[in-house]
PDB file of C-alpha atoms and ligand atoms in Angstrom:
ATOM      1  CA  MET A   1       8.367  31.622  20.141  1.00 46.00           C
ATOM      2  CA  ALA A   2      11.882  31.271  19.050  1.00 53.00           C
ATOM      3  CA  GLU A   3      13.502  33.607  16.642  1.00 87.00           C
ATOM      4  CA  LYS A   4      13.573  32.863  12.972  1.00 95.00           C
ATOM      5  CA  LYS A   5      16.544  30.503  11.486  1.00 98.00           C
ATOM      6  CA  VAL A   6      15.282  29.465   7.755  1.00 98.00           C
ATOM      7  CA  LEU A   7      17.464  27.050   6.647  1.00 98.00           C
ATOM      8  CA  VAL A   8      16.746  26.406   2.860  1.00 98.00           C
ATOM      9  CA  ILE A   9      17.606  22.764   1.205  1.00 98.00           C
ATOM     10  CA  GLY A  10      18.424  22.700  -2.538  1.00 98.00           C
ATOM     11  CA  SER A  11      19.377  26.529  -2.735  1.00 97.00           C
ATOM     12  CA  SER A  12      22.413  26.039  -5.651  1.00 95.00           C
ATOM     13  CA  GLY A  13      18.632  26.021  -7.695  1.00 95.00           C
ATOM     14  CA  GLN A  14      16.751  28.511 -10.452  1.00 95.00           C
ATOM     15  CA  ILE A  15      14.833  29.631  -7.079  1.00 97.00           C
ATOM     16  CA  GLY A  16      17.247  28.396  -4.378  1.00 96.00           C
ATOM     17  CA  THR A  17      20.039  31.319  -5.141  1.00 95.00           C
ATOM     18  CA  GLU A  18      18.076  34.401  -5.155  1.00 96.00           C
ATOM     19  CA  LEU A  19      15.473  32.810  -1.987  1.00 98.00           C
ATOM     20  CA  VAL A  20      18.802  32.611   0.326  1.00 97.00           C
ATOM     21  CA  GLU A  21      19.459  36.116  -1.315  1.00 96.00           C
ATOM     22  CA  GLY A  22      15.877  37.605  -0.507  1.00 97.00           C
ATOM     23  CA  LEU A  23      15.401  35.488   2.951  1.00 98.00           C
ATOM     24  CA  ARG A  24      18.883  36.387   3.831  1.00 97.00           C
ATOM     25  CA  GLU A  25      18.190  40.260   3.058  1.00 97.00           C
ATOM     26  CA  ARG A  26      15.443  40.246   4.715  1.00 97.00           C
ATOM     27  CA  PHE A  27      15.958  38.150   8.198  1.00 97.00           C
ATOM     28  CA  GLY A  28      19.835  39.223   8.119  1.00 97.00           C
ATOM     29  CA  ALA A  29      22.019  36.982   6.674  1.00 97.00           C
ATOM     30  CA  GLU A  30      23.313  35.424   9.764  1.00 97.00           C
ATOM     31  CA  ASN A  31      19.743  33.975  10.324  1.00 98.00           C
ATOM     32  CA  VAL A  32      19.469  31.735   6.798  1.00 98.00           C
ATOM     33  CA  VAL A  33      20.939  28.242   6.785  1.00 98.00           C
ATOM     34  CA  ALA A  34      21.891  27.413   2.773  1.00 98.00           C
ATOM     35  CA  SER A  35      22.001  23.733   1.588  1.00 98.00           C
ATOM     36  CA  ASP A  36      22.808  21.839  -0.936  1.00 98.00           C
ATOM     37  CA  ILE A  37      24.039  17.938  -2.180  1.00 97.00           C
ATOM     38  CA  LYS A  38      26.928  20.121  -4.079  1.00 91.00           C
ATOM     39  CA  GLU A  39      28.331  23.244  -3.636  1.00 88.00           C
ATOM     40  CA  PRO A  40      28.475  26.234  -3.814  1.00 88.00           C
ATOM     41  CA  GLN A  41      28.529  27.925  -7.304  1.00 82.00           C
ATOM     42  CA  VAL A  42      28.077  31.338  -6.002  1.00 84.00           C
ATOM     43  CA  GLU A  43      29.217  33.312  -4.051  1.00 89.00           C
ATOM     44  CA  GLN A  44      27.992  32.606   0.482  1.00 92.00           C
ATOM     45  CA  THR A  45      26.671  35.111   1.979  1.00 94.00           C
ATOM     46  CA  GLY A  46      25.767  33.412   5.785  1.00 97.00           C
ATOM     47  CA  PRO A  47      25.630  29.396   6.086  1.00 98.00           C
ATOM     48  CA  PHE A  48      26.065  27.038   3.892  1.00 98.00           C
ATOM     49  CA  VAL A  49      26.063  22.701   4.651  1.00 98.00           C
ATOM     50  CA  MET A  50      26.188  20.379   2.037  1.00 97.00           C
ATOM     51  CA  VAL A  51      23.129  18.061   3.089  1.00 98.00           C
ATOM     52  CA  ASP A  52      21.489  14.951   0.769  1.00 98.00           C
ATOM     53  CA  ALA A  53      17.955  16.136   0.777  1.00 98.00           C
ATOM     54  CA  THR A  54      17.013  11.934   1.220  1.00 98.00           C
ATOM     55  CA  ASP A  55      18.774  11.808   4.164  1.00 98.00           C
ATOM     56  CA  ARG A  56      16.926  12.782   7.948  1.00 98.00           C
ATOM     57  CA  ARG A  57      19.421  12.153  10.256  1.00 98.00           C
ATOM     58  CA  GLY A  58      21.828  14.942   8.080  1.00 98.00           C
ATOM     59  CA  ILE A  59      18.516  17.399   8.222  1.00 98.00           C
ATOM     60  CA  GLU A  60      17.721  17.135  11.661  1.00 98.00           C
ATOM     61  CA  ARG A  61      21.736  17.809  12.050  1.00 98.00           C
ATOM     62  CA  ILE A  62      21.736  20.736  10.286  1.00 98.00           C
ATOM     63  CA  ILE A  63      18.392  22.108  12.551  1.00 98.00           C
ATOM     64  CA  GLU A  64      20.116  20.817  16.143  1.00 98.00           C
ATOM     65  CA  LYS A  65      23.321  22.993  15.252  1.00 98.00           C
ATOM     66  CA  HIS A  66      21.994  25.585  13.884  1.00 98.00           C
ATOM     67  CA  GLY A  67      18.572  25.964  16.018  1.00 98.00           C
ATOM     68  CA  ILE A  68      16.233  26.181  12.756  1.00 98.00           C
ATOM     69  CA  THR A  69      12.266  26.521  13.207  1.00 98.00           C
ATOM     70  CA  GLU A  70      12.107  26.912   9.540  1.00 98.00           C
ATOM     71  CA  VAL A  71      12.681  25.328   6.225  1.00 98.00           C
ATOM     72  CA  TYR A  72      12.601  25.994   1.939  1.00 99.00           C
ATOM     73  CA  LEU A  73      12.453  21.845   0.370  1.00 98.00           C
ATOM     74  CA  LEU A  74      13.304  23.546  -3.205  1.00 98.00           C
ATOM     75  CA  ALA A  75      15.378  20.737  -3.696  1.00 97.00           C
ATOM     76  CA  ALA A  76      13.311  17.924  -7.100  1.00 97.00           C
ATOM     77  CA  LEU A  77      14.014  17.125  -9.656  1.00 97.00           C
ATOM     78  CA  LEU A  78      12.170  18.971 -12.645  1.00 97.00           C
ATOM     79  CA  SER A  79       9.037  18.761 -15.317  1.00 97.00           C
ATOM     80  CA  ALA A  80      12.007  17.785 -18.830  1.00 97.00           C
ATOM     81  CA  THR A  81      14.569  15.994 -15.524  1.00 97.00           C
ATOM     82  CA  ALA A  82      12.159  14.074 -14.402  1.00 98.00           C
ATOM     83  CA  GLU A  83      10.701  12.586 -16.881  1.00 98.00           C
ATOM     84  CA  LYS A  84      14.273  10.818 -18.155  1.00 97.00           C
ATOM     85  CA  ASP A  85      13.520   9.466 -14.517  1.00 98.00           C
ATOM     86  CA  PRO A  86      10.885   8.504 -12.804  1.00 98.00           C
ATOM     87  CA  ALA A  87      11.538   5.962 -10.877  1.00 98.00           C
ATOM     88  CA  PHE A  88      14.161   8.768  -8.673  1.00 98.00           C
ATOM     89  CA  ALA A  89      12.046  12.023  -9.619  1.00 98.00           C
ATOM     90  CA  TRP A  90       9.540  10.701  -7.153  1.00 98.00           C
ATOM     91  CA  LYS A  91      12.290   9.257  -4.979  1.00 98.00           C
ATOM     92  CA  LEU A  92      13.593  12.883  -4.685  1.00 98.00           C
ATOM     93  CA  ASN A  93      10.461  14.503  -4.757  1.00 98.00           C
ATOM     94  CA  MET A  94       8.478  12.725  -2.623  1.00 98.00           C
ATOM     95  CA  GLU A  95      10.950  11.470   0.310  1.00 98.00           C
ATOM     96  CA  SER A  96      12.061  14.365   1.111  1.00 98.00           C
ATOM     97  CA  LEU A  97       8.887  15.980   1.737  1.00 98.00           C
ATOM     98  CA  PHE A  98       7.594  13.773   3.757  1.00 98.00           C
ATOM     99  CA  ILE A  99      11.551  14.116   5.570  1.00 98.00           C
ATOM    100  CA  VAL A 100      10.585  17.821   6.556  1.00 98.00           C
ATOM    101  CA  LEU A 101       6.421  17.270   6.678  1.00 98.00           C
ATOM    102  CA  GLU A 102       7.844  14.780   9.699  1.00 98.00           C
ATOM    103  CA  LEU A 103      10.385  16.819  11.349  1.00 98.00           C
ATOM    104  CA  ALA A 104       7.662  19.868  11.367  1.00 98.00           C
ATOM    105  CA  ARG A 105       5.927  16.841  12.777  1.00 98.00           C
ATOM    106  CA  ASP A 106       7.937  15.890  15.488  1.00 98.00           C
ATOM    107  CA  GLY A 107       7.304  19.391  16.521  1.00 98.00           C
ATOM    108  CA  LYS A 108      11.449  20.274  15.553  1.00 98.00           C
ATOM    109  CA  LEU A 109       9.604  23.114  12.860  1.00 98.00           C
ATOM    110  CA  ASN A 110       7.928  26.094  13.086  1.00 98.00           C
ATOM    111  CA  ARG A 111       6.794  26.351   9.627  1.00 98.00           C
ATOM    112  CA  VAL A 112       7.857  25.129   5.953  1.00 98.00           C
ATOM    113  CA  TYR A 113       7.976  26.060   2.553  1.00 99.00           C
ATOM    114  CA  TRP A 114       7.444  23.971  -0.205  1.00 98.00           C
ATOM    115  CA  PRO A 115       7.231  25.009  -4.188  1.00 98.00           C
ATOM    116  CA  SER A 116       4.007  23.036  -6.266  1.00 98.00           C
ATOM    117  CA  SER A 117       4.088  24.080  -9.774  1.00 98.00           C
ATOM    118  CA  ILE A 118       1.297  24.628 -13.120  1.00 98.00           C
ATOM    119  CA  ALA A 119       2.600  20.957 -13.921  1.00 98.00           C
ATOM    120  CA  VAL A 120       0.161  20.165 -11.430  1.00 98.00           C
ATOM    121  CA  PHE A 121      -2.600  21.205 -14.284  1.00 98.00           C
ATOM    122  CA  GLY A 122      -2.841  18.251 -17.569  1.00 98.00           C
ATOM    123  CA  PRO A 123      -4.427  18.181 -21.010  1.00 98.00           C
ATOM    124  CA  THR A 124      -8.279  17.605 -19.083  1.00 98.00           C
ATOM    125  CA  THR A 125      -8.062  21.359 -17.003  1.00 98.00           C
ATOM    126  CA  PRO A 126      -8.698  24.428 -18.283  1.00 98.00           C
ATOM    127  CA  LYS A 127      -6.901  26.015 -20.054  1.00 98.00           C
ATOM    128  CA  HIS A 128      -7.954  29.565 -19.433  1.00 98.00           C
ATOM    129  CA  MET A 129      -7.390  31.150 -16.248  1.00 98.00           C
ATOM    130  CA  THR A 130      -7.128  27.695 -14.291  1.00 98.00           C
ATOM    131  CA  PRO A 131      -8.774  28.105 -11.233  1.00 98.00           C
ATOM    132  CA  GLN A 132      -7.482  27.787  -8.103  1.00 98.00           C
ATOM    133  CA  HIS A 133      -9.955  24.540  -8.121  1.00 98.00           C
ATOM    134  CA  THR A 134      -9.914  22.481 -10.937  1.00 98.00           C
ATOM    135  CA  ILE A 135      -9.504  19.635 -12.702  1.00 98.00           C
ATOM    136  CA  ALA A 136      -5.713  18.446 -11.757  1.00 98.00           C
ATOM    137  CA  GLU A 137      -5.062  15.449 -14.365  1.00 98.00           C
ATOM    138  CA  PRO A 138      -0.789  15.888 -14.641  1.00 98.00           C
ATOM    139  CA  THR A 139       0.910  13.663 -17.492  1.00 98.00           C
ATOM    140  CA  THR A 140       4.574  14.223 -16.014  1.00 98.00           C
ATOM    141  CA  VAL A 141       5.971  12.313 -13.257  1.00 98.00           C
ATOM    142  CA  TYR A 142       6.257  15.821 -11.730  1.00 98.00           C
ATOM    143  CA  GLY A 143       2.909  16.860 -12.376  1.00 98.00           C
ATOM    144  CA  ILE A 144       2.205  14.388 -10.957  1.00 98.00           C
ATOM    145  CA  SER A 145       4.693  14.392  -6.677  1.00 98.00           C
ATOM    146  CA  LYS A 146       3.961  18.178  -7.072  1.00 98.00           C
ATOM    147  CA  LEU A 147      -0.095  17.105  -7.187  1.00 98.00           C
ATOM    148  CA  ALA A 148       0.527  13.553  -4.852  1.00 98.00           C
ATOM    149  CA  GLY A 149       3.193  16.427  -2.737  1.00 98.00           C
ATOM    150  CA  GLU A 150       0.509  19.277  -2.256  1.00 98.00           C
ATOM    151  CA  GLY A 151      -2.447  16.373  -1.148  1.00 98.00           C
ATOM    152  CA  TRP A 152       0.570  15.328   1.805  1.00 98.00           C
ATOM    153  CA  CYS A 153       0.777  18.366   2.732  1.00 98.00           C
ATOM    154  CA  GLN A 154      -3.020  19.407   3.068  1.00 98.00           C
ATOM    155  CA  TYR A 155      -3.162  16.638   5.200  1.00 98.00           C
ATOM    156  CA  TYR A 156       0.066  16.768   7.231  1.00 98.00           C
ATOM    157  CA  HIS A 157      -1.726  20.284   7.914  1.00 98.00           C
ATOM    158  CA  LYS A 158      -5.124  18.781   8.645  1.00 98.00           C
ATOM    159  CA  ARG A 159      -4.546  16.193  10.522  1.00 98.00           C
ATOM    160  CA  TYR A 160      -1.391  17.453  12.289  1.00 98.00           C
ATOM    161  CA  GLY A 161      -1.541  20.688  12.693  1.00 98.00           C
ATOM    162  CA  VAL A 162       1.598  21.404   9.982  1.00 98.00           C
ATOM    163  CA  ASP A 163       2.651  25.200   9.043  1.00 98.00           C
ATOM    164  CA  VAL A 164       3.336  24.358   5.879  1.00 98.00           C
ATOM    165  CA  ARG A 165       2.691  26.184   2.606  1.00 98.00           C
ATOM    166  CA  SER A 166       3.260  26.460  -0.813  1.00 99.00           C
ATOM    167  CA  ILE A 167       2.527  27.887  -4.611  1.00 99.00           C
ATOM    168  CA  ARG A 168       1.825  26.458  -7.833  1.00 98.00           C
ATOM    169  CA  TYR A 169       5.300  28.913  -9.300  1.00 98.00           C
ATOM    170  CA  PRO A 170       5.157  28.807 -13.835  1.00 98.00           C
ATOM    171  CA  GLY A 171       7.694  29.205 -15.970  1.00 98.00           C
ATOM    172  CA  LEU A 172      10.166  31.653 -12.979  1.00 98.00           C
ATOM    173  CA  ILE A 173      12.321  33.253 -15.213  1.00 98.00           C
ATOM    174  CA  GLY A 174      15.727  35.460 -13.897  1.00 98.00           C
ATOM    175  CA  TRP A 175      19.328  36.916 -14.529  1.00 97.00           C
ATOM    176  CA  ARG A 176      20.803  35.436 -12.028  1.00 94.00           C
ATOM    177  CA  SER A 177      20.554  31.748 -12.180  1.00 92.00           C
ATOM    178  CA  ALA A 178      20.048  29.271 -13.929  1.00 91.00           C
ATOM    179  CA  PRO A 179      16.784  26.996 -14.922  1.00 90.00           C
ATOM    180  CA  GLY A 180      17.346  23.675 -13.722  1.00 87.00           C
ATOM    181  CA  GLY A 181      15.870  20.928 -16.201  1.00 95.00           C
ATOM    182  CA  GLY A 182      11.961  22.530 -16.819  1.00 98.00           C
ATOM    183  CA  THR A 183       9.735  22.566 -19.426  1.00 98.00           C
ATOM    184  CA  THR A 184       9.667  27.270 -18.845  1.00 98.00           C
ATOM    185  CA  ASP A 185      13.732  26.675 -19.548  1.00 98.00           C
ATOM    186  CA  TYR A 186      14.021  28.545 -23.019  1.00 98.00           C
ATOM    187  CA  ALA A 187      12.609  31.527 -21.999  1.00 98.00           C
ATOM    188  CA  VAL A 188      15.795  31.879 -19.399  1.00 98.00           C
ATOM    189  CA  HIS A 189      18.115  30.393 -22.453  1.00 98.00           C
ATOM    190  CA  ILE A 190      16.334  32.556 -25.052  1.00 98.00           C
ATOM    191  CA  PHE A 191      18.900  36.595 -23.869  1.00 98.00           C
ATOM    192  CA  HIS A 192      21.912  34.749 -23.464  1.00 98.00           C
ATOM    193  CA  GLU A 193      21.822  33.065 -27.301  1.00 98.00           C
ATOM    194  CA  ALA A 194      20.243  36.416 -27.573  1.00 98.00           C
ATOM    195  CA  ILE A 195      23.138  37.975 -26.335  1.00 98.00           C
ATOM    196  CA  LYS A 196      25.832  35.696 -27.657  1.00 97.00           C
ATOM    197  CA  HIS A 197      24.878  35.312 -30.577  1.00 98.00           C
ATOM    198  CA  GLY A 198      22.008  37.019 -31.555  1.00 98.00           C
ATOM    199  CA  ALA A 199      19.814  34.050 -32.530  1.00 98.00           C
ATOM    200  CA  TYR A 200      18.027  31.117 -30.362  1.00 98.00           C
ATOM    201  CA  THR A 201      15.939  27.787 -31.916  1.00 98.00           C
ATOM    202  CA  SER A 202      13.320  27.310 -29.103  1.00 98.00           C
ATOM    203  CA  PHE A 203      12.599  23.729 -28.079  1.00 98.00           C
ATOM    204  CA  LEU A 204       8.483  24.932 -27.806  1.00 98.00           C
ATOM    205  CA  GLY A 205       6.602  25.827 -30.971  1.00 98.00           C
ATOM    206  CA  PRO A 206       5.876  29.377 -31.609  1.00 98.00           C
ATOM    207  CA  LYS A 207       2.946  29.823 -30.559  1.00 98.00           C
ATOM    208  CA  THR A 208       3.164  27.916 -26.840  1.00 98.00           C
ATOM    209  CA  THR A 209       1.618  29.374 -24.466  1.00 98.00           C
ATOM    210  CA  LEU A 210       2.200  29.738 -20.831  1.00 98.00           C
ATOM    211  CA  PRO A 211       1.922  31.628 -17.434  1.00 98.00           C
ATOM    212  CA  MET A 212       5.325  33.406 -16.610  1.00 98.00           C
ATOM    213  CA  MET A 213       6.811  34.848 -13.694  1.00 98.00           C
ATOM    214  CA  TYR A 214       9.735  37.166 -13.142  1.00 98.00           C
ATOM    215  CA  MET A 215      12.364  35.617  -9.936  1.00 98.00           C
ATOM    216  CA  PRO A 216      11.748  38.956  -8.280  1.00 98.00           C
ATOM    217  CA  ASP A 217       7.867  39.341  -8.305  1.00 98.00           C
ATOM    218  CA  ALA A 218       8.310  35.422  -7.659  1.00 98.00           C
ATOM    219  CA  ILE A 219      10.534  35.466  -4.113  1.00 98.00           C
ATOM    220  CA  ARG A 220       8.550  37.974  -3.043  1.00 98.00           C
ATOM    221  CA  ALA A 221       5.356  35.927  -2.933  1.00 98.00           C
ATOM    222  CA  THR A 222       7.564  32.951  -1.512  1.00 98.00           C
ATOM    223  CA  ILE A 223       8.886  35.307   1.370  1.00 98.00           C
ATOM    224  CA  ASP A 224       5.240  37.119   1.529  1.00 98.00           C
ATOM    225  CA  LEU A 225       2.937  34.309   1.786  1.00 98.00           C
ATOM    226  CA  MET A 226       5.333  32.649   4.402  1.00 98.00           C
ATOM    227  CA  GLU A 227       5.023  35.747   6.822  1.00 98.00           C
ATOM    228  CA  ALA A 228       1.286  35.768   6.619  1.00 98.00           C
ATOM    229  CA  PRO A 229      -0.159  35.565  10.399  1.00 98.00           C
ATOM    230  CA  ALA A 230      -1.696  31.322   9.602  1.00 98.00           C
ATOM    231  CA  GLN A 231      -5.890  32.176   9.516  1.00 97.00           C
ATOM    232  CA  HIS A 232      -4.994  34.051   6.456  1.00 98.00           C
ATOM    233  CA  VAL A 233      -3.444  30.880   4.566  1.00 98.00           C
ATOM    234  CA  LYS A 234      -6.550  28.947   3.535  1.00 98.00           C
ATOM    235  CA  GLU A 235      -5.452  26.843   1.064  1.00 98.00           C
ATOM    236  CA  ARG A 236      -2.747  24.517   2.276  1.00 98.00           C
ATOM    237  CA  THR A 237      -2.904  23.066  -1.005  1.00 98.00           C
ATOM    238  CA  GLY A 238      -0.684  24.970  -3.787  1.00 98.00           C
ATOM    239  CA  TYR A 239      -1.858  28.764  -4.574  1.00 99.00           C
ATOM    240  CA  ASN A 240      -2.278  30.027  -8.129  1.00 98.00           C
ATOM    241  CA  LEU A 241      -0.163  32.307  -8.477  1.00 98.00           C
ATOM    242  CA  ALA A 242       0.535  34.879 -11.590  1.00 98.00           C
ATOM    243  CA  GLY A 243       2.343  36.815 -12.937  1.00 98.00           C
ATOM    244  CA  PHE A 244       1.739  37.259 -17.488  1.00 98.00           C
ATOM    245  CA  SER A 245       1.536  35.001 -20.005  1.00 98.00           C
ATOM    246  CA  PHE A 246       2.900  34.544 -23.714  1.00 98.00           C
ATOM    247  CA  ASP A 247       4.711  32.593 -26.135  1.00 98.00           C
ATOM    248  CA  PRO A 248       7.199  32.138 -27.715  1.00 98.00           C
ATOM    249  CA  GLU A 249       7.175  34.335 -30.584  1.00 98.00           C
ATOM    250  CA  GLN A 250       6.142  37.260 -28.565  1.00 98.00           C
ATOM    251  CA  ILE A 251       9.123  37.516 -26.236  1.00 98.00           C
ATOM    252  CA  ALA A 252      11.336  37.148 -29.192  1.00 98.00           C
ATOM    253  CA  VAL A 253       9.647  40.470 -30.461  1.00 98.00           C
ATOM    254  CA  GLU A 254       9.982  41.905 -27.246  1.00 98.00           C
ATOM    255  CA  VAL A 255      13.464  40.421 -27.499  1.00 98.00           C
ATOM    256  CA  GLU A 256      14.437  42.247 -30.575  1.00 98.00           C
ATOM    257  CA  ARG A 257      13.683  45.617 -29.086  1.00 97.00           C
ATOM    258  CA  HIS A 258      17.155  45.011 -27.258  1.00 98.00           C
ATOM    259  CA  ILE A 259      19.168  43.057 -29.913  1.00 98.00           C
ATOM    260  CA  PRO A 260      17.410  44.722 -34.128  1.00 98.00           C
ATOM    261  CA  GLY A 261      18.079  41.741 -35.779  1.00 98.00           C
ATOM    262  CA  PHE A 262      17.811  38.849 -33.337  1.00 98.00           C
ATOM    263  CA  LYS A 263      16.907  35.609 -35.943  1.00 98.00           C
ATOM    264  CA  MET A 264      14.929  33.224 -33.430  1.00 98.00           C
ATOM    265  CA  SER A 265      14.096  29.707 -35.558  1.00 98.00           C
ATOM    266  CA  TYR A 266      11.829  26.283 -34.033  1.00 98.00           C
ATOM    267  CA  ALA A 267      12.879  22.975 -33.250  1.00 98.00           C
ATOM    268  CA  PRO A 268      10.033  22.013 -30.945  1.00 98.00           C
ATOM    269  CA  ASP A 269      11.958  18.347 -28.605  1.00 98.00           C
ATOM    270  CA  SER A 270       9.371  16.144 -26.109  1.00 97.00           C
ATOM    271  CA  ARG A 271       9.247  19.764 -23.895  1.00 98.00           C
ATOM    272  CA  GLN A 272       6.638  20.522 -25.696  1.00 98.00           C
ATOM    273  CA  ALA A 273       4.044  18.172 -25.341  1.00 98.00           C
ATOM    274  CA  ILE A 274       4.869  18.894 -21.472  1.00 98.00           C
ATOM    275  CA  ALA A 275       4.340  22.471 -22.500  1.00 98.00           C
ATOM    276  CA  ASP A 276       0.729  21.172 -24.610  1.00 98.00           C
ATOM    277  CA  SER A 277      -0.718  20.027 -21.664  1.00 98.00           C
ATOM    278  CA  TRP A 278       0.038  22.974 -19.106  1.00 98.00           C
ATOM    279  CA  PRO A 279      -2.680  25.494 -18.876  1.00 98.00           C
ATOM    280  CA  GLN A 280      -2.173  29.027 -20.751  1.00 98.00           C
ATOM    281  CA  SER A 281      -2.944  31.458 -17.917  1.00 98.00           C
ATOM    282  CA  ILE A 282      -3.811  30.973 -14.212  1.00 98.00           C
ATOM    283  CA  ASP A 283      -6.330  32.527 -12.019  1.00 98.00           C
ATOM    284  CA  ASP A 284      -4.819  33.622  -8.852  1.00 98.00           C
ATOM    285  CA  SER A 285      -7.911  35.369  -7.052  1.00 98.00           C
ATOM    286  CA  ALA A 286      -7.157  33.377  -3.873  1.00 98.00           C
ATOM    287  CA  ALA A 287      -4.165  34.010  -3.057  1.00 98.00           C
ATOM    288  CA  ARG A 288      -4.911  37.448  -4.195  1.00 98.00           C
ATOM    289  CA  ALA A 289      -7.821  37.634  -1.413  1.00 98.00           C
ATOM    290  CA  ASP A 290      -5.269  35.966   0.930  1.00 98.00           C
ATOM    291  CA  TRP A 291      -2.180  37.538   1.405  1.00 98.00           C
ATOM    292  CA  GLY A 292      -2.624  40.306  -0.785  1.00 98.00           C
ATOM    293  CA  TRP A 293      -0.410  38.891  -3.774  1.00 98.00           C
ATOM    294  CA  GLU A 294      -0.170  41.212  -6.519  1.00 98.00           C
ATOM    295  CA  PRO A 295       2.947  41.512  -9.571  1.00 98.00           C
ATOM    296  CA  ARG A 296       5.300  43.966  -9.684  1.00 98.00           C
ATOM    297  CA  TYR A 297       6.371  43.537 -13.208  1.00 98.00           C
ATOM    298  CA  ASP A 298       4.277  42.137 -17.028  1.00 98.00           C
ATOM    299  CA  LEU A 299       6.648  41.186 -20.611  1.00 98.00           C
ATOM    300  CA  SER A 300       8.525  44.293 -21.585  1.00 98.00           C
ATOM    301  CA  ALA A 301       9.352  45.475 -17.480  1.00 98.00           C
ATOM    302  CA  MET A 302      10.437  41.643 -16.932  1.00 98.00           C
ATOM    303  CA  VAL A 303      12.005  41.694 -20.986  1.00 98.00           C
ATOM    304  CA  ASP A 304      13.970  44.737 -20.051  1.00 98.00           C
ATOM    305  CA  ASP A 305      15.626  44.380 -16.364  1.00 98.00           C
ATOM    306  CA  MET A 306      17.040  40.637 -18.032  1.00 98.00           C
ATOM    307  CA  MET A 307      18.342  43.006 -20.677  1.00 98.00           C
ATOM    308  CA  THR A 308      19.839  45.226 -18.749  1.00 98.00           C
ATOM    309  CA  ASN A 309      20.962  42.558 -16.033  1.00 98.00           C
ATOM    310  CA  LEU A 310      22.573  40.527 -19.135  1.00 98.00           C
ATOM    311  CA  VAL A 311      23.571  42.231 -20.872  1.00 97.00           C
ATOM    312  CA  PRO A 312      26.791  43.752 -18.398  1.00 97.00           C
ATOM    313  CA  MET A 313      27.227  40.614 -17.521  1.00 95.00           C
ATOM    314  CA  ILE A 314      27.272  38.448 -20.203  1.00 96.00           C
ATOM    315  CA  LYS A 315      29.422  41.599 -22.680  1.00 91.00           C
ATOM    316  CA  GLY A 316      31.466  42.149 -19.653  1.00 83.00           C
TER     317      GLY A 316
HETATM  318  C1  AKB B 401       9.447  23.502 -15.156  1.00 66.75           C
HETATM  319  O1  AKB B 401       9.521  23.420 -16.476  1.00 66.75           O
HETATM  320  O2  AKB B 401       8.430  22.008 -14.958  1.00 66.75           O
HETATM  321  C2  AKB B 401       9.207  24.422 -14.273  1.00 66.75           C
HETATM  322  C3  AKB B 401       8.041  24.248 -13.752  1.00 66.75           C
HETATM  323  C4  AKB B 401       6.610  25.561 -14.601  1.00 66.75           C
HETATM  324  O3  AKB B 401       7.164  24.034 -12.074  1.00 66.75           O
HETATM  325  N1  AKB B 401       9.840  25.519 -15.058  1.00 66.75           N
END
């Protein structure tokens, strides 16, 4: 097999920023090519190229030029932003996936990673410990695109032998990168506002429990899944993955441990309906059994680590 050379498409987003760093630590900076439609905001420690995720020729040229063997396709519109422009969300989320699946089918890639989400589930899904295989009737365009994409991943795997792997991410929380247009973003914004102003107004109501995960766990899971022997990867749609669940009231209590007097208020907006349609907790036993997934962070450990890193970054 050729030497591993990775291309991350959508490298400047919330996951991309941290995944590129994780991949470069694991495989060497020169073996990981970052790419995005926009100039990177953070200093690059390895190669970066600009490309539109819907430009097949552009992506093909990068694969040829850099000898790419694996693609992590992260470019997408997330749940809240996608609702503002459903047609564009569908186009971006689906066309980009078809391009990499087709390139893999043509033998130009050994392996593909494509992120799915808890958004594949909807109001008819069991809300607690949502199983790997269950009712999935999403009500958002983002969820519809993720569910359809999972189906295509499984189809390309079964029909053409494409080695494509996917995780249904819960809400992701990290300090290195900003979230971009999701329903779970409040759980990152709260830290920035608490540190800067001692107060935060949540766009989700106090009792809105959602599954969440700390970014270091999500990055480790992503690379571990991609490094797992192919015969261990039994799910070719998307793996359920759980970290911990909480609601805005519970995270506010944790934040107040670090910022005494912190004030939380609530002004639910259109994102509330999206959150209400999603599960509250996830059964990830398939990921644990198939490729040894295990989270390391719980709510308090995540909050402690966020504060340790963000306070000096924001306050100087
Ligand atoms: C979003 O809120 O849209 C994302 C997700 C759960 O996929 N964070």
